[in-house]
JSON list of C-alpha atoms in Angstrom, two decimals:
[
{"chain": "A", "resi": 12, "resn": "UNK", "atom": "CA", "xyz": [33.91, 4.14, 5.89]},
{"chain": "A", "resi": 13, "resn": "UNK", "atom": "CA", "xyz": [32.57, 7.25, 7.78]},
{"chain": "A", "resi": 14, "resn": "UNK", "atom": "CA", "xyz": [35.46, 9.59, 6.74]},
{"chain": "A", "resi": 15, "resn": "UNK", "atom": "CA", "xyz": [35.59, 13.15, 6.75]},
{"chain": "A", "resi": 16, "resn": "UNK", "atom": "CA", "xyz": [32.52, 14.31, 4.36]},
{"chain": "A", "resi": 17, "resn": "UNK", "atom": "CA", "xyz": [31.61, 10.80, 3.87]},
{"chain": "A", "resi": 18, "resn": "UNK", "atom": "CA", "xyz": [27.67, 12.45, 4.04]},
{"chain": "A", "resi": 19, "resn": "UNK", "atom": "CA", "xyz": [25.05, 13.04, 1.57]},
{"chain": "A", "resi": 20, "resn": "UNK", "atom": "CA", "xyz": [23.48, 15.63, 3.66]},
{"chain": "A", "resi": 21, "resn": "UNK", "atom": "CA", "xyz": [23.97, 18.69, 1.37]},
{"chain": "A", "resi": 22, "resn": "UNK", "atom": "CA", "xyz": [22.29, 16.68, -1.31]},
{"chain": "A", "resi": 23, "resn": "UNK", "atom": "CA", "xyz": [19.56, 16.08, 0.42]},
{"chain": "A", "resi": 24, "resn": "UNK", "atom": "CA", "xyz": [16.74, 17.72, -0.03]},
{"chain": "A", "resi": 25, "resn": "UNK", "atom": "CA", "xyz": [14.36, 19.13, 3.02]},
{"chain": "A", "resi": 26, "resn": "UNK", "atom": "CA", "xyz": [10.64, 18.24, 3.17]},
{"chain": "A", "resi": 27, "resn": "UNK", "atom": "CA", "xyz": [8.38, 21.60, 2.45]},
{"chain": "A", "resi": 28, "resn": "UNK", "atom": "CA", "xyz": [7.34, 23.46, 5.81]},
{"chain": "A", "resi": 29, "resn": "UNK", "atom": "CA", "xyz": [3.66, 23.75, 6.50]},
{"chain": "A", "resi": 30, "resn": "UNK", "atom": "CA", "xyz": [4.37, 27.27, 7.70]},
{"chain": "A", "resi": 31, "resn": "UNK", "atom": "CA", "xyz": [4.69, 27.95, 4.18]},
{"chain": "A", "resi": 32, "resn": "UNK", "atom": "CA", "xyz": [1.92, 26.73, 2.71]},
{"chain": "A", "resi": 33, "resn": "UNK", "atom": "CA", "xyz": [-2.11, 28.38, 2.76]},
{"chain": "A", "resi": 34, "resn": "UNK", "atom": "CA", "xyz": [-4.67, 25.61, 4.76]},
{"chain": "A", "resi": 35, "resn": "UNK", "atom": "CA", "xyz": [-8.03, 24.70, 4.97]},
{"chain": "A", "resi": 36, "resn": "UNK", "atom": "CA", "xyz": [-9.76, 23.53, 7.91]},
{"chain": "A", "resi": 37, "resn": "UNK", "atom": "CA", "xyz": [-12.73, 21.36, 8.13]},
{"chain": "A", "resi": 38, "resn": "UNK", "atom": "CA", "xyz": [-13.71, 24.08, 10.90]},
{"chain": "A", "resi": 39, "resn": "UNK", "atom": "CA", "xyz": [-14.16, 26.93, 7.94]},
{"chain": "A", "resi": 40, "resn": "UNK", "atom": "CA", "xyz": [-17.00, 25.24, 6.81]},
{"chain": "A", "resi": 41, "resn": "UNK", "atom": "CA", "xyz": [-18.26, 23.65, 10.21]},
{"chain": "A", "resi": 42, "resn": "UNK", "atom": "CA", "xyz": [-22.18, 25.76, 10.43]},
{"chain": "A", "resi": 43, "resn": "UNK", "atom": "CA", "xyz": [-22.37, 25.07, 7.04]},
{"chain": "A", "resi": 44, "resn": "UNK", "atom": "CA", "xyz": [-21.56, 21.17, 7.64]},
{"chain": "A", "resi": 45, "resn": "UNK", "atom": "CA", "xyz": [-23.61, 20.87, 10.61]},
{"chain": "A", "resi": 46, "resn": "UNK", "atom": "CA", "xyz": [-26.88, 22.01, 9.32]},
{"chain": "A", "resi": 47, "resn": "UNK", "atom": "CA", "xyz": [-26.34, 19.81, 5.79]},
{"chain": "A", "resi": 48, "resn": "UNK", "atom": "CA", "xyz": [-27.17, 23.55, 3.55]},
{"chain": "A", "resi": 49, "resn": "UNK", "atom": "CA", "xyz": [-25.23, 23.81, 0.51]},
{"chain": "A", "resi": 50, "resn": "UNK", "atom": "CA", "xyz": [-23.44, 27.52, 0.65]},
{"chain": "A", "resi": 51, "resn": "UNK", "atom": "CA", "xyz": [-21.36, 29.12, -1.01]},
{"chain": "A", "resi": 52, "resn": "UNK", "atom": "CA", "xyz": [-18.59, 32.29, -0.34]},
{"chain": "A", "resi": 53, "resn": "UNK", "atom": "CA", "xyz": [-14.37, 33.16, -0.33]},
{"chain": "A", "resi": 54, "resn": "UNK", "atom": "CA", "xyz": [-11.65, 32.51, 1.91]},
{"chain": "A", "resi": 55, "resn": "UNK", "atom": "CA", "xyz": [-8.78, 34.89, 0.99]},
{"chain": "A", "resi": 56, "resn": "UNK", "atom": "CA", "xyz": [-5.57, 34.62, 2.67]},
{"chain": "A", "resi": 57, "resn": "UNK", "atom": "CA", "xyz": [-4.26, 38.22, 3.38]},
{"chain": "A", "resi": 58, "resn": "UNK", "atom": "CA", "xyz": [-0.07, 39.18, 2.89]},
{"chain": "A", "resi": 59, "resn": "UNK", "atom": "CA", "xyz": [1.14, 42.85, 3.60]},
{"chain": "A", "resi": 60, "resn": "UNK", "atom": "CA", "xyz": [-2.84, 43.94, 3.67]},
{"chain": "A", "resi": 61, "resn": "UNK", "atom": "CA", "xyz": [-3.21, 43.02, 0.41]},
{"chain": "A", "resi": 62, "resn": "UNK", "atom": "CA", "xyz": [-5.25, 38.72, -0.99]},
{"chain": "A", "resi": 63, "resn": "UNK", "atom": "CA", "xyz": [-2.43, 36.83, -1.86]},
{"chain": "A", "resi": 64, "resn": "UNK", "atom": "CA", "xyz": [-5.15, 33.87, -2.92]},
{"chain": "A", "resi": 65, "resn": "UNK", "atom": "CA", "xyz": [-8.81, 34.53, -3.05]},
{"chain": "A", "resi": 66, "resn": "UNK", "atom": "CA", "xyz": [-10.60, 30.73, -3.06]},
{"chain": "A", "resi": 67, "resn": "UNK", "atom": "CA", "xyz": [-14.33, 30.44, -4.31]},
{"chain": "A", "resi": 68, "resn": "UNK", "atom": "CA", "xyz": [-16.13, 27.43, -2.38]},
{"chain": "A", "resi": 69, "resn": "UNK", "atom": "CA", "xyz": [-19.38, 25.96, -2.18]},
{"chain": "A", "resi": 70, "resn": "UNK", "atom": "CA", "xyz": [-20.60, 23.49, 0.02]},
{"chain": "A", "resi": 71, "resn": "UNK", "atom": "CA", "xyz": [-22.84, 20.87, -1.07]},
{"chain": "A", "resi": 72, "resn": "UNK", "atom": "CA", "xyz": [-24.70, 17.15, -0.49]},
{"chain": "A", "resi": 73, "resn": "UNK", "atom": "CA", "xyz": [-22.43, 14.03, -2.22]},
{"chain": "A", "resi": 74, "resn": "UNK", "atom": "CA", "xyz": [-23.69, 10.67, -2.01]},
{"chain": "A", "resi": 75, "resn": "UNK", "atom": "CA", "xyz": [-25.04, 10.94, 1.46]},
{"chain": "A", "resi": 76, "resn": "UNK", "atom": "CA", "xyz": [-21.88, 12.95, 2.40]},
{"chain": "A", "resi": 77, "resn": "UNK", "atom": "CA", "xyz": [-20.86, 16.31, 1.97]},
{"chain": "A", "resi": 78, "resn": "UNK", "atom": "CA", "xyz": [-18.04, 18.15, -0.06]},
{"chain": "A", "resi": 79, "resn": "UNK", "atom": "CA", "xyz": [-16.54, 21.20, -0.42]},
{"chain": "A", "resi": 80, "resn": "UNK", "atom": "CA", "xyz": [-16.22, 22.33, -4.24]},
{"chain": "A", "resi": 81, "resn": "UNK", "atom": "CA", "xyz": [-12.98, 24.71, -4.64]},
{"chain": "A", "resi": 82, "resn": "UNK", "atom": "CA", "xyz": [-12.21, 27.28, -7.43]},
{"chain": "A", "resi": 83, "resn": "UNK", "atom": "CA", "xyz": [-8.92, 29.50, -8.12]},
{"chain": "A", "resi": 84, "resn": "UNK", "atom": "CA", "xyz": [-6.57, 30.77, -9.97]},
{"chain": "A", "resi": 85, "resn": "UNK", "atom": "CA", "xyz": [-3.00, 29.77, -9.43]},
{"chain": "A", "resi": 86, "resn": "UNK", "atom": "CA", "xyz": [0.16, 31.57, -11.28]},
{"chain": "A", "resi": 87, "resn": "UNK", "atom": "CA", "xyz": [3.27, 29.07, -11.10]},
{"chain": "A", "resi": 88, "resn": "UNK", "atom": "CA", "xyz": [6.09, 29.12, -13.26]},
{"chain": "A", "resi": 89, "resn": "UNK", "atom": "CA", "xyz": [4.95, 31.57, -15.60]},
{"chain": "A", "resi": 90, "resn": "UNK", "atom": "CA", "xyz": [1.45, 29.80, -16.50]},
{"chain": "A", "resi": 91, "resn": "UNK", "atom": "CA", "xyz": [-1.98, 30.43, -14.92]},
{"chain": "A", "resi": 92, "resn": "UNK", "atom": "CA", "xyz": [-4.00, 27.48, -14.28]},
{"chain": "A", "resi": 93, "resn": "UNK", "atom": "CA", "xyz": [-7.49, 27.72, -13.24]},
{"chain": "A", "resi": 94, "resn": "UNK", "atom": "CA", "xyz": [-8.43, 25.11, -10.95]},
{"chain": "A", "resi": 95, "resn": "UNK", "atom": "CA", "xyz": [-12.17, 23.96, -10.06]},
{"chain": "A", "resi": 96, "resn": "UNK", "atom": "CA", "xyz": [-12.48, 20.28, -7.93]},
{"chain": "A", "resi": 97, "resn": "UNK", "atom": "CA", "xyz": [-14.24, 18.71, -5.06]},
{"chain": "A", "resi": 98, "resn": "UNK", "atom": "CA", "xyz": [-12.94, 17.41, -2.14]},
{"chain": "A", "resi": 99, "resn": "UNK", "atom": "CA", "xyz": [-14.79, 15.25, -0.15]},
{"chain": "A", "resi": 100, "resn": "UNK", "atom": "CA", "xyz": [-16.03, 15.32, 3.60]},
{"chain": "A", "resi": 101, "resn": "UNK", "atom": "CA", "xyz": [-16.61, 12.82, 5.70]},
{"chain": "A", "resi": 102, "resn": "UNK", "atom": "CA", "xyz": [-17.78, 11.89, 9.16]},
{"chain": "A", "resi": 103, "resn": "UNK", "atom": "CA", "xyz": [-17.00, 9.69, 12.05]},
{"chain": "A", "resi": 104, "resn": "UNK", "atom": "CA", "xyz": [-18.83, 9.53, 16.14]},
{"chain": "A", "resi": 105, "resn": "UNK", "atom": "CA", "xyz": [-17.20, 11.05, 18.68]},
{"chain": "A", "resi": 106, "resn": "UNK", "atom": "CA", "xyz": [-17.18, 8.94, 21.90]},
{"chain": "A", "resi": 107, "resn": "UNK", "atom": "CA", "xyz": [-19.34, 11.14, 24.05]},
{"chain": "A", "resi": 108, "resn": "UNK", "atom": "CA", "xyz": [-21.61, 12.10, 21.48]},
{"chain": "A", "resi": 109, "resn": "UNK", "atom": "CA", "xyz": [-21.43, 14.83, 17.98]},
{"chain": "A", "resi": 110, "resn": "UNK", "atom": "CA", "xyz": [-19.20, 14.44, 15.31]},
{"chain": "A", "resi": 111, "resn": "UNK", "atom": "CA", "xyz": [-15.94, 15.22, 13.67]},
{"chain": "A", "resi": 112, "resn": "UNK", "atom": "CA", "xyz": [-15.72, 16.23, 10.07]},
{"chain": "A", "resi": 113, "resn": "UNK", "atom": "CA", "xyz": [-12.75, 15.35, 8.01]},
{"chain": "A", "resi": 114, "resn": "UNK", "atom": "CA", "xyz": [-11.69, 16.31, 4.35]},
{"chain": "A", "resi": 115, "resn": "UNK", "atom": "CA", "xyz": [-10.45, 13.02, 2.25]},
{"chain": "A", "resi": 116, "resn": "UNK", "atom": "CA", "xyz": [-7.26, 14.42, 0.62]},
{"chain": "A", "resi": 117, "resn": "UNK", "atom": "CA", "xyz": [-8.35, 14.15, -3.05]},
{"chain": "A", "resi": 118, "resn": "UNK", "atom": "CA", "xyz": [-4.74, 13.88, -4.38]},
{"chain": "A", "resi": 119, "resn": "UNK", "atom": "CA", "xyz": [-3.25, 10.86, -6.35]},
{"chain": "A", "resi": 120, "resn": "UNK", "atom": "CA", "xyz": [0.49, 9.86, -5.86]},
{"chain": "A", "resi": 121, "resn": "UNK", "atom": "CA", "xyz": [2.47, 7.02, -7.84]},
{"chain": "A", "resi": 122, "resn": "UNK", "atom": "CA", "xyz": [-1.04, 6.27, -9.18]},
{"chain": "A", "resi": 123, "resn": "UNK", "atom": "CA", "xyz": [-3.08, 6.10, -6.07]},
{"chain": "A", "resi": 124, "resn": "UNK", "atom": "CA", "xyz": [-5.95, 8.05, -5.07]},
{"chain": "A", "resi": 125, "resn": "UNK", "atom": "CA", "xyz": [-4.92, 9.01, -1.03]},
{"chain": "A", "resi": 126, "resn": "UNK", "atom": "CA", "xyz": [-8.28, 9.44, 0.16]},
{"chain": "A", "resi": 127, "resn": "UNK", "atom": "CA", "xyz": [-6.27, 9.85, 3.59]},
{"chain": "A", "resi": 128, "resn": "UNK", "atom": "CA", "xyz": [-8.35, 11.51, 6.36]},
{"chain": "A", "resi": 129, "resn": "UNK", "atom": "CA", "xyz": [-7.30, 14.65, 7.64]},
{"chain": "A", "resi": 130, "resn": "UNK", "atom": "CA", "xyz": [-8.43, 18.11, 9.64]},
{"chain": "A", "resi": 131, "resn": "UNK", "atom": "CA", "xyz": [-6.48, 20.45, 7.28]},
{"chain": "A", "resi": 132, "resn": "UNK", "atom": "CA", "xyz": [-5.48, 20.07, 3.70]},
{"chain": "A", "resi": 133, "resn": "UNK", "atom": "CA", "xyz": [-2.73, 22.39, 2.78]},
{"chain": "A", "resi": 134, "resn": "UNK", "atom": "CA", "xyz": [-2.15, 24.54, -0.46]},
{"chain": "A", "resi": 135, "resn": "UNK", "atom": "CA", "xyz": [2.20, 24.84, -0.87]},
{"chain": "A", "resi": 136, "resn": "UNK", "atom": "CA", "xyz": [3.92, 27.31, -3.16]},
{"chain": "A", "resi": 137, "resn": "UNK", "atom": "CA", "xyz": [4.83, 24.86, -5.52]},
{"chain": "A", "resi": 138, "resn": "UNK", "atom": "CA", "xyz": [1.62, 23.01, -5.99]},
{"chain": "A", "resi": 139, "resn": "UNK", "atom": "CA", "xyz": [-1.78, 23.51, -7.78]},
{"chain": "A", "resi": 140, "resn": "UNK", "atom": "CA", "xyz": [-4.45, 21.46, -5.32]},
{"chain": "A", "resi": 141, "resn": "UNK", "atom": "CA", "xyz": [-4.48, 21.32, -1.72]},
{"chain": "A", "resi": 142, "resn": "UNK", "atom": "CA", "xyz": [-3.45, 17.90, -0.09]},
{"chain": "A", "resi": 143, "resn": "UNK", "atom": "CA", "xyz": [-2.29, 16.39, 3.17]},
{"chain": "A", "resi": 144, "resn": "UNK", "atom": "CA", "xyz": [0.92, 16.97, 4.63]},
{"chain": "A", "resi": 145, "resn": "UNK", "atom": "CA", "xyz": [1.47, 13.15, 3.46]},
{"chain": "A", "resi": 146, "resn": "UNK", "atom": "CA", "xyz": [1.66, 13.53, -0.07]},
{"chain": "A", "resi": 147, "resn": "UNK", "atom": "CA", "xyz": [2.56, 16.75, -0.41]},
{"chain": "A", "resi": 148, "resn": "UNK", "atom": "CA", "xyz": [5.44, 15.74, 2.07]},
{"chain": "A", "resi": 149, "resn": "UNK", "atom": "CA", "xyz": [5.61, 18.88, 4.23]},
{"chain": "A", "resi": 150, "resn": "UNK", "atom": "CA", "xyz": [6.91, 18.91, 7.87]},
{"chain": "A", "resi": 151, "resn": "UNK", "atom": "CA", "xyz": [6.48, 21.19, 10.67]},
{"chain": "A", "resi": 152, "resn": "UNK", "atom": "CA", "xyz": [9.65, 23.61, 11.17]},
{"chain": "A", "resi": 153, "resn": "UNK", "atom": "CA", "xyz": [10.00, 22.99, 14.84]},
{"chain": "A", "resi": 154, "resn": "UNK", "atom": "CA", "xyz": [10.24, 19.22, 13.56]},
{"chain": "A", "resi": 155, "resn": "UNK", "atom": "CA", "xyz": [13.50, 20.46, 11.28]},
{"chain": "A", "resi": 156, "resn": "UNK", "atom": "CA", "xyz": [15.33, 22.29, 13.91]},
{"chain": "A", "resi": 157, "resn": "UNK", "atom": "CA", "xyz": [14.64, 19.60, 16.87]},
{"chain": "A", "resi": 158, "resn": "UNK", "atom": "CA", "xyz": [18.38, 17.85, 15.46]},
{"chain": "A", "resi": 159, "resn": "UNK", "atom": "CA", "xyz": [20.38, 21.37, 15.39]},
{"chain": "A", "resi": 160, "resn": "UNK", "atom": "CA", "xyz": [21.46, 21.04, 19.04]},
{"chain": "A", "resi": 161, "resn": "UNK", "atom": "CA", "xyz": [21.65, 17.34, 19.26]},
{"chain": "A", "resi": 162, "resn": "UNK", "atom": "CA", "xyz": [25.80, 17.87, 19.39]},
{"chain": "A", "resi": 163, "resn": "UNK", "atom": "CA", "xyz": [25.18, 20.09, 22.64]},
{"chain": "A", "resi": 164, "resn": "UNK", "atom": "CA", "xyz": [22.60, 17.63, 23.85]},
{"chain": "A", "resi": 165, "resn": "UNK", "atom": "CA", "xyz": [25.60, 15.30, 23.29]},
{"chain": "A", "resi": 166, "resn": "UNK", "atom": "CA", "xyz": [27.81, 17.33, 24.73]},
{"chain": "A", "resi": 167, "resn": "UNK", "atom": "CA", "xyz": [26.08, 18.05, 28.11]},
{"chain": "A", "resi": 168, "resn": "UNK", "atom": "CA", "xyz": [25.36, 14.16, 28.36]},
{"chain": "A", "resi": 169, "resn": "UNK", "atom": "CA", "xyz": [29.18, 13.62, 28.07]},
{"chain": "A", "resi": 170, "resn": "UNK", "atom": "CA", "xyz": [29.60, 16.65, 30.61]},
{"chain": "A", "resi": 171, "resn": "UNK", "atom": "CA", "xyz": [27.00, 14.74, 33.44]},
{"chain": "A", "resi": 172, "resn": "UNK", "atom": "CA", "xyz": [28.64, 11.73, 32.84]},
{"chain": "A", "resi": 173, "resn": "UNK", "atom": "CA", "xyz": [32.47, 13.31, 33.69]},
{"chain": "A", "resi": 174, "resn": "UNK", "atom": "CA", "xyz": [30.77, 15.17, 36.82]},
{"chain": "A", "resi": 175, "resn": "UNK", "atom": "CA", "xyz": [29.27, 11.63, 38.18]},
{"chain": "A", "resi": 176, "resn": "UNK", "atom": "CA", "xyz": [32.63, 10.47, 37.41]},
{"chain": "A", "resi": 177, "resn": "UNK", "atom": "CA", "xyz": [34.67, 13.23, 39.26]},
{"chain": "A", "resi": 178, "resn": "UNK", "atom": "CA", "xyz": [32.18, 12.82, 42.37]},
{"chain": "A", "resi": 179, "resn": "UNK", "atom": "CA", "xyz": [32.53, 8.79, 42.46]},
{"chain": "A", "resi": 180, "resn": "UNK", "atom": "CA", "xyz": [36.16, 9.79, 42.78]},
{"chain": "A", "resi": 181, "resn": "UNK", "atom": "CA", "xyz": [35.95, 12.24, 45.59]},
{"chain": "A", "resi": 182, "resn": "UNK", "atom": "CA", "xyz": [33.70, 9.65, 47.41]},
{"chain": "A", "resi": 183, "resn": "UNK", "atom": "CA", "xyz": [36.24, 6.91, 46.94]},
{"chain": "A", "resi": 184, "resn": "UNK", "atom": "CA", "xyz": [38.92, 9.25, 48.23]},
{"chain": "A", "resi": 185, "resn": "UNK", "atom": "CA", "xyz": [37.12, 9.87, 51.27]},
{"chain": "A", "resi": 186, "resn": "UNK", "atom": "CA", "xyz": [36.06, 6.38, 51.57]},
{"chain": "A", "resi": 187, "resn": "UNK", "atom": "CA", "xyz": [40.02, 5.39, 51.27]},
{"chain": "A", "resi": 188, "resn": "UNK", "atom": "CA", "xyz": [41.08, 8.41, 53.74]},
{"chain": "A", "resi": 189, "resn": "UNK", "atom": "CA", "xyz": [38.68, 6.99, 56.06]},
{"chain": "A", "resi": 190, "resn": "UNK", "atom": "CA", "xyz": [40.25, 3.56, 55.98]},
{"chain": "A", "resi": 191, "resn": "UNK", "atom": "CA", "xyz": [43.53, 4.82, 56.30]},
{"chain": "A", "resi": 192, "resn": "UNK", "atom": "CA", "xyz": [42.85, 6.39, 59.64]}
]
């Protein structure tokens, strides 16, 4: 058990990176949010100069809360789809006074609506609506390389360890010449 290449490793697969993906924060619409006005306008996310995504949104009153209505076009795997939802907003008190808006990830996975709270949804290369890094299950690449040096960390622990070691031996050679004497 534990052999040479006993892993499954290369057939695991690695969680998406949010570097990767286009986001949307609660603070894009925030002076729209605050004063409660129903708005409307484009968010475009710029690569090499030139929209790589241009998103229509509006901004309107739901059921005593607020929500951000999104439309867009999005090309993947050789089909267009044209995509036109609302995500909802909501808001909870701050200690010391104000509040913080938060989106309610609109997505459904294995038949449940998330309804999760979150600051940013996120848009990946691979899907069609924006969702939270939950269900969309993307990861931060710092988070990915954090375990690519854990043999050095492993190594310089061993390394401290032999150096402790070597000095409890010089000490007890002293201590021992001393005795001698």
């Amino acid at each position: 058990m534990g052999g040479f290449r006993s892993t499954r490793w290369r057939k695991h697969q690695k969680k998406g990176l949010v570097e990767n993906c286009l986001k949307i924060t609660t603070t894009l619409f925030k002076d729209d949010l605050f004063k409660g006005i129903e708005k409307d306008g484009f968010l475009g996310w710029p690569i090499d100069g030139e929209p790589e995504m241009v998103i229509a949104y509006k901004t309107f009153a739901l059921n005593h809360n607020l929500a951000v209505r999104l439309t867009y076009d999005k090309y993947i795997g050789g089909e267009d789809h044209l995509l036109d939802y609302s995500i909802p907003i909501v808001s909870s008190e701050r200690n010391f006074g104000g509040y913080r808006r938060w989106f309610r990830c609109p997505l459904i996975v294995d038949g449940k609506r998330c309804r999760r709270r979150c600051g940013k949804l996120y848009l990946p290369p691979w899907g069609l609506y924006f969702g939270c890094r939950d269900c969309l299950q993307l990861t931060y690449k710092k988070s990915q390389q954090a375990h690519k040096n854990k043999n050095l960390f492993n190594y310089n622990a061993e390394l401290r360890k032999l150096r402790k070691a070597d000095e409890l031996e010089l000490q007890l050679l002293q201590i021992l010449k001393t005795i001698e004497r």
